[in-house]
Amino acid sequence: MLGLSNLRRVLLAVSFFLFPSFGVADELSGANTAWILTATALVLFMTIPGLSLFYAGLVRSKNVLSVLMQCFTLTCLMSILWFVVGYTIAFGSAEEQGPFIGDFGNVLFAAMGVDSLNGDIPAVLFAAFQMTFAVITPALIVGAFAERMKFSAMLLFSSAWLLLVYSPVCHWVWGGGWLAEMGFLDFAGGSVVHITAAVAALVAALVIGNRRGFPGTPMMPHNMTMTVTGAGMLWVGWFGFNAGSALAANGSAAMALLVTHISAAAGSLAWMACEWIRHGKPSVLGIVTGMVAGLGTITPASGSVGPAAALVIGLCAGTICFFATLFLKQRLKIDDSLDVFPVHGVGGILGTLLVGVFCATDLGVFSGLGFGGDNGSIGAQVQVQLIGIVATFSYTAVVSWLLLKLVDKVLGLRVSEDQETEGLDIVLHEERGYDIR
């Protein structure tokens, strides 16, 4: 007769062959690994070529290469910085981390090997997935100072910003820091990515000043075809951004993908409707900007809400971000060149707040997946979300301002008026985007 211990071994072996997907937590999941490999490529696709083309089409033709160059170079430089020290500041090397920054045990990915796991995916894959977030966040800021910032100044500021702003905030929210301990909800980067990038963008626009001729001189996009192409790539890549943040090929990832798509569609239509009513005609620029607003706003909530809530979030995003853009440029006369703050900042704040409402389980059809807030009620969760928003906004604003002032002292932030008039493509790179003969 089989003893009890032997019987357990037999049952375990049988269950392994009958139900191979029910492996223990520290076993590699091929399905999850394959999905996060794909998601990593999709998020990188968002920066190059997605964001690069989206931004490049929105500037004047004399600056098209400068924007492409900035996005491409940031992809390279931020990747190296993340590998060297950014990742360990954000996530460290141990399960237990401090409240503000991670330990330094993963400098150069030192604590990770080919067999190291993060959950049931390779640890190096998790680090690479997070690397693509670290790439696109500084690249978003480019839109605020496009057409007037020195290339060298942009590189120095972005490098310091990644290590002193992005990586610590990433630790607060995703690396086991103090906001995570409070139960702050940010599934895919409403605060970590969008609020940080947008606040830095707003501060940069204020510190560096308006473009020459703004707001009196029209500064129209030079190639809307390029912008729409980039927008389409952003939409597709965002599925990796949000659904990939589930870190598994499961129902949570599927729901995140669905709500991301619904919010993007609703944001597009809401912005288009606002523009149509206000100006009499809908524009291509408007509908693609509304799409980005819908995507950015659903990002923090994408793992916590259902499709009906996503529809509401998208409609709010398209409408509120539309009027925020008008207010910033027409009323405040702030030259955030490509509307980084009113789209990503306002959208990120809105989405981070609304996840505190729609994650609650007592709103029927508008509720989330049944997770609920870690703090029980709507009011308690919204309070935690507000704390996270204020902390992220304040910290990013102060440190970004200090970095910009320092870089201005060391290198100077802005090209000369004559150089700005000639265009950054020739002045900084000795090339032209178009050579029409």
XYZ file of C-alpha atoms in Angstrom:
437
model
C 0.000 0.000 0.000
C 1.080 3.512 -0.708
C 1.983 5.663 2.279
C 0.461 9.104 2.620
C 3.633 10.860 1.485
C 3.995 8.593 -1.542
C 0.339 9.121 -2.441
C 0.881 12.868 -2.418
C 3.846 12.493 -4.777
C 1.810 10.390 -7.188
C -1.093 12.847 -7.165
C 1.295 15.759 -7.728
C 2.901 14.004 -10.678
C -0.471 13.129 -12.213
C -1.749 16.686 -11.742
C 1.364 18.046 -13.437
C 0.678 16.049 -16.591
C -3.068 16.620 -16.551
C -2.959 20.302 -15.606
C 0.455 21.651 -16.674
C -0.701 25.289 -16.441
C -1.130 24.939 -12.678
C 2.605 24.981 -12.032
C 4.059 26.524 -8.894
C 4.607 30.272 -8.767
C 8.365 30.121 -9.368
C 8.085 28.149 -12.610
C 8.511 29.902 -15.931
C 5.274 30.436 -17.853
C 5.851 30.179 -21.576
C 2.537 31.869 -22.394
C 3.138 34.829 -20.104
C 6.723 35.166 -21.281
C 5.647 35.203 -24.928
C 3.036 37.878 -24.249
C 5.411 40.176 -22.328
C 8.051 39.757 -25.052
C 5.397 40.983 -27.502
C 4.242 43.776 -25.188
C 7.824 44.982 -24.760
C 8.215 45.289 -28.514
C 4.860 47.098 -28.751
C 5.824 49.707 -26.147
C 9.144 50.347 -27.881
C 7.159 50.657 -31.126
C 5.236 53.494 -29.443
C 8.392 55.624 -29.203
C 10.109 54.703 -32.432
C 8.426 55.080 -34.798
C 5.047 55.993 -33.191
C 5.718 59.041 -31.022
C 8.581 60.125 -33.289
C 6.317 60.413 -36.330
C 3.417 61.837 -34.328
C 5.554 64.673 -32.989
C 7.594 65.197 -36.155
C 4.507 65.848 -38.262
C 3.255 68.469 -35.792
C 6.291 70.762 -35.989
C 7.314 73.012 -38.859
C 9.306 71.427 -41.690
C 12.553 73.121 -40.652
C 12.482 71.196 -37.347
C 11.225 67.773 -38.394
C 14.601 66.033 -38.168
C 15.396 67.590 -34.807
C 12.329 65.943 -33.249
C 13.062 62.598 -34.876
C 16.664 62.852 -33.680
C 15.612 63.650 -30.125
C 13.217 60.696 -29.877
C 15.698 58.279 -31.438
C 18.613 59.410 -29.296
C 16.534 59.313 -26.109
C 15.571 55.731 -26.916
C 19.254 54.810 -26.984
C 20.427 56.901 -24.036
C 17.546 56.128 -21.657
C 17.947 52.409 -22.353
C 21.597 52.504 -21.287
C 20.898 54.613 -18.205
C 18.073 52.272 -17.188
C 20.405 49.290 -17.534
C 23.230 50.922 -15.598
C 21.362 52.382 -12.619
C 17.771 53.463 -13.381
C 16.236 50.028 -12.880
C 17.860 49.459 -9.518
C 16.693 52.875 -8.272
C 13.144 51.939 -9.256
C 12.974 48.255 -8.333
C 16.154 47.300 -6.498
C 17.200 43.687 -6.075
C 15.232 42.420 -3.070
C 11.558 41.901 -2.255
C 11.646 44.339 0.671
C 12.550 47.872 -0.383
C 12.691 51.294 1.214
C 9.860 53.801 0.809
C 11.604 56.216 -1.567
C 14.204 54.456 -3.741
C 15.273 50.896 -4.383
C 18.526 49.368 -3.248
C 21.535 49.388 -5.549
C 21.936 45.633 -5.831
C 20.882 45.583 -9.480
C 23.363 48.055 -10.943
C 24.088 46.733 -14.445
C 21.366 44.110 -13.779
C 23.890 42.423 -11.501
C 21.357 40.321 -9.581
C 19.690 38.887 -12.687
C 20.712 35.893 -14.755
C 19.161 33.935 -17.566
C 17.252 31.734 -15.092
C 16.170 34.502 -12.703
C 12.416 34.979 -12.480
C 10.113 37.846 -11.637
C 6.932 35.987 -10.810
C 6.651 33.526 -13.686
C 8.466 35.547 -16.367
C 12.226 36.075 -16.729
C 13.535 38.863 -14.518
C 15.467 40.343 -17.437
C 12.241 40.469 -19.455
C 10.485 42.416 -16.706
C 13.433 44.817 -16.626
C 13.310 45.187 -20.420
C 9.552 45.804 -20.357
C 10.029 48.502 -17.742
C 12.902 49.899 -19.809
C 10.504 50.750 -22.624
C 8.431 52.821 -20.175
C 11.600 54.612 -19.079
C 12.292 55.349 -22.752
C 8.955 56.843 -23.739
C 8.443 59.009 -20.641
C 11.316 61.468 -21.258
C 10.469 61.374 -24.978
C 6.985 62.704 -24.206
C 8.549 65.827 -22.679
C 10.155 66.664 -26.029
C 6.796 67.946 -27.250
C 6.853 70.862 -24.810
C 10.132 72.442 -25.898
C 10.141 71.361 -29.539
C 11.684 73.796 -32.043
C 13.779 75.778 -29.561
C 15.876 73.691 -27.133
C 19.537 72.829 -27.634
C 20.184 69.166 -28.371
C 22.972 68.971 -25.770
C 20.765 70.570 -23.113
C 17.957 68.145 -23.914
C 20.269 65.168 -23.432
C 21.657 66.391 -20.107
C 18.257 67.325 -18.711
C 16.615 64.070 -19.816
C 19.403 61.947 -18.336
C 19.265 63.623 -14.948
C 15.468 63.641 -15.022
C 15.244 59.894 -15.604
C 17.390 59.159 -12.575
C 16.092 61.854 -10.202
C 12.387 61.992 -11.126
C 11.151 59.042 -13.139
C 13.005 56.253 -11.348
C 12.118 57.372 -7.782
C 8.441 57.929 -8.649
C 8.405 54.538 -10.365
C 9.672 53.051 -7.103
C 7.001 54.843 -5.060
C 4.226 53.324 -7.173
C 5.492 50.059 -8.682
C 8.634 49.208 -6.752
C 7.083 48.708 -3.330
C 7.495 52.319 -2.199
C 5.346 54.454 0.062
C 2.491 55.046 -2.394
C 2.222 51.329 -3.093
C 2.014 50.725 0.639
C -0.894 53.190 0.848
C -2.835 51.258 -1.788
C -2.377 53.832 -4.572
C -3.729 52.504 -7.885
C -1.835 53.125 -11.122
C -1.995 50.093 -13.343
C 0.109 51.241 -16.290
C 1.452 54.737 -15.677
C -1.062 57.525 -15.145
C 1.200 59.028 -12.504
C 4.523 57.316 -13.215
C 4.490 58.189 -16.917
C 1.879 60.779 -17.827
C 1.821 63.089 -14.808
C 5.600 63.129 -14.430
C 6.229 63.776 -18.135
C 3.483 66.389 -18.420
C 4.481 68.344 -15.306
C 8.093 68.376 -16.474
C 6.835 69.536 -19.873
C 4.842 72.392 -18.355
C 7.792 73.503 -16.229
C 10.099 73.304 -19.257
C 7.727 75.420 -21.365
C 7.634 78.052 -18.621
C 11.381 78.078 -17.984
C 12.509 78.055 -21.616
C 9.835 80.488 -22.800
C 7.578 80.674 -25.833
C 8.700 80.136 -29.388
C 9.540 83.265 -31.298
C 6.273 84.691 -32.645
C 3.961 82.736 -30.334
C 0.986 83.229 -30.061
C 0.594 85.753 -32.870
C 2.286 83.789 -35.653
C 0.502 80.604 -36.822
C 2.698 77.530 -36.317
C 0.773 74.845 -38.142
C 1.787 71.169 -38.395
C 3.800 70.655 -41.553
C 2.762 67.046 -42.301
C -0.497 65.728 -40.898
C -0.114 62.493 -42.857
C 2.997 61.751 -40.817
C 1.183 62.623 -37.600
C -1.780 60.342 -38.335
C 0.611 57.515 -39.190
C 2.348 57.984 -35.848
C -0.990 58.196 -34.059
C -2.062 54.839 -35.471
C 1.183 53.294 -34.255
C 0.646 54.780 -30.805
C -2.849 53.293 -30.631
C -1.626 49.800 -31.496
C 1.464 50.057 -29.295
C -0.642 51.177 -26.334
C -2.124 47.677 -26.105
C 1.327 46.516 -25.014
C 1.600 49.485 -22.669
C -1.640 48.750 -20.799
C -2.437 45.084 -21.379
C 1.220 44.184 -20.933
C 1.152 45.701 -17.456
C -0.869 42.687 -16.303
C 2.440 40.787 -16.702
C 0.432 37.746 -17.772
C -1.608 36.425 -20.672
C -4.856 36.336 -18.737
C -8.293 37.891 -18.337
C -6.888 41.031 -16.726
C -4.727 41.678 -19.781
C -7.678 41.053 -22.087
C -9.888 43.468 -20.161
C -7.115 46.075 -20.099
C -6.817 45.797 -23.873
C -10.574 46.172 -24.358
C -11.000 49.187 -22.071
C -7.954 50.843 -23.643
C -9.513 50.576 -27.084
C -12.928 51.804 -25.925
C -11.460 54.824 -24.147
C -9.335 55.760 -27.157
C -12.333 55.580 -29.478
C -14.533 57.569 -27.095
C -11.826 60.186 -26.553
C -11.417 60.639 -30.298
C -15.132 61.126 -30.894
C -15.567 63.443 -27.901
C -12.711 65.730 -29.017
C -14.019 65.709 -32.584
C -17.517 66.645 -31.394
C -16.204 69.500 -29.231
C -14.184 70.867 -32.122
C -17.050 70.473 -34.579
C -19.454 72.346 -32.297
C -16.961 75.089 -31.428
C -15.306 75.662 -34.808
C -17.841 74.312 -37.286
C -15.531 71.637 -38.710
C -13.858 68.526 -37.305
C -10.116 68.233 -37.913
C -7.778 65.291 -38.309
C -5.463 66.871 -35.738
C -8.366 66.996 -33.300
C -9.440 63.391 -33.640
C -5.923 61.971 -33.235
C -5.266 64.228 -30.241
C -8.503 63.024 -28.683
C -7.301 59.477 -29.196
C -4.103 60.194 -27.271
C -6.144 61.854 -24.504
C -8.369 58.778 -24.255
C -5.373 56.471 -24.134
C -3.505 58.489 -21.523
C -6.565 58.849 -19.298
C -7.469 55.159 -19.249
C -3.874 54.103 -18.571
C -3.948 54.231 -14.735
C -7.404 52.612 -14.643
C -6.956 49.995 -17.353
C -6.459 47.122 -14.918
C -9.243 48.136 -12.548
C -12.310 49.122 -14.585
C -14.762 47.568 -16.991
C -15.833 48.677 -20.474
C -18.740 50.913 -19.396
C -16.438 52.855 -17.088
C -13.898 53.061 -19.906
C -16.526 54.676 -22.128
C -17.202 57.336 -19.493
C -13.480 57.888 -18.916
C -12.820 58.271 -22.643
C -15.645 60.754 -23.144
C -14.450 62.797 -20.183
C -10.888 62.678 -21.496
C -11.743 63.971 -24.962
C -13.922 66.772 -23.626
C -11.864 67.973 -20.659
C -8.491 67.746 -22.415
C -9.911 69.694 -25.373
C -10.854 72.644 -23.181
C -7.629 72.341 -21.166
C -5.659 72.786 -24.395
C -7.590 75.930 -25.293
C -7.170 77.330 -21.783
C -3.414 76.759 -21.659
C -2.612 78.307 -25.022
C -5.326 80.911 -25.510
C -5.869 82.129 -21.958
C -2.550 81.483 -20.224
C -0.448 81.965 -23.392
C 1.897 79.110 -22.415
C 3.677 77.589 -25.414
C 3.617 73.893 -24.608
C 4.371 73.285 -28.282
C 2.659 69.936 -28.811
C 0.148 70.065 -25.916
C 1.901 67.636 -23.605
C 0.433 68.970 -20.359
C -3.232 69.481 -21.376
C -3.365 66.036 -22.990
C -1.077 63.809 -20.918
C -1.086 65.796 -17.682
C -4.769 66.607 -17.447
C -5.607 63.161 -18.797
C -3.251 61.421 -16.375
C -4.660 63.333 -13.400
C -8.238 62.701 -14.507
C -7.666 58.991 -15.025
C -5.800 58.597 -11.747
C -8.736 60.180 -9.928
C -11.424 58.240 -11.769
C -9.815 54.884 -11.055
C -10.555 55.666 -7.407
C -14.229 55.952 -8.313
C -14.750 53.197 -10.849
C -12.673 50.545 -9.131
C -15.294 50.427 -6.363
C -17.673 47.466 -6.539
C -20.865 49.326 -5.618
C -21.441 51.131 -8.935
C -23.073 48.290 -10.825
C -22.404 48.343 -14.549
C -19.827 51.125 -14.138
C -17.689 49.216 -11.652
C -14.388 47.594 -12.382
C -13.428 43.948 -12.395
C -14.577 43.448 -8.826
C -11.180 44.194 -7.310
C -12.349 47.281 -5.449
C -9.980 49.749 -3.899
C -7.510 48.566 -1.306
C -9.136 51.065 1.038
C -12.696 49.739 0.784
C -14.872 52.722 -0.137
C -14.884 55.182 -3.027
C -14.067 58.137 -0.797
C -11.094 56.446 0.854
C -9.613 55.328 -2.444
C -10.066 58.762 -4.054
C -8.263 60.282 -1.080
C -5.302 57.970 -1.637
C -5.338 58.811 -5.350
C -5.303 62.533 -4.541
C -2.311 62.104 -2.261
C -0.446 60.300 -5.030
C -1.320 62.956 -7.605
C -0.246 65.864 -5.382
C 2.981 64.139 -4.341
C 3.923 63.207 -7.912
C 3.014 66.648 -9.272
C 4.882 68.567 -6.569
C 8.025 66.449 -6.570
C 8.262 66.437 -10.357
C 7.709 70.193 -10.624
C 10.365 71.111 -8.066
C 13.064 68.727 -9.280
C 12.386 69.473 -12.974
C 12.661 73.222 -12.318
C 15.963 72.778 -10.477
C 17.374 70.564 -13.234
C 16.360 72.992 -15.975
C 17.953 75.898 -14.127
C 21.135 73.889 -13.600
C 21.338 72.834 -17.233
C 20.755 76.439 -18.291
C 23.743 77.508 -16.180
C 25.970 74.760 -17.562
C 25.018 74.611 -21.255
C 22.244 77.112 -21.891
C 18.796 75.746 -22.661
C 17.810 77.596 -25.776
C 19.197 78.228 -29.228
C 19.585 81.835 -30.358
C 16.775 83.721 -32.095
C 18.572 83.524 -35.446
C 19.094 79.787 -35.037
C 15.446 79.303 -34.104
C 14.393 81.219 -37.206
C 16.669 79.134 -39.436
C 15.452 75.873 -37.935
C 17.065 73.253 -35.731
C 17.588 70.717 -38.515
C 20.318 72.805 -40.171
C 21.585 74.571 -37.056
C 22.041 71.498 -34.849
C 22.370 68.617 -37.296
C 23.413 70.125 -40.640
C 20.663 68.224 -42.433
C 17.268 68.898 -43.947
C 14.170 66.767 -43.612
C 13.149 67.546 -47.176
C 15.298 68.337 -50.197
C 12.795 69.254 -52.907
C 14.421 70.240 -56.200
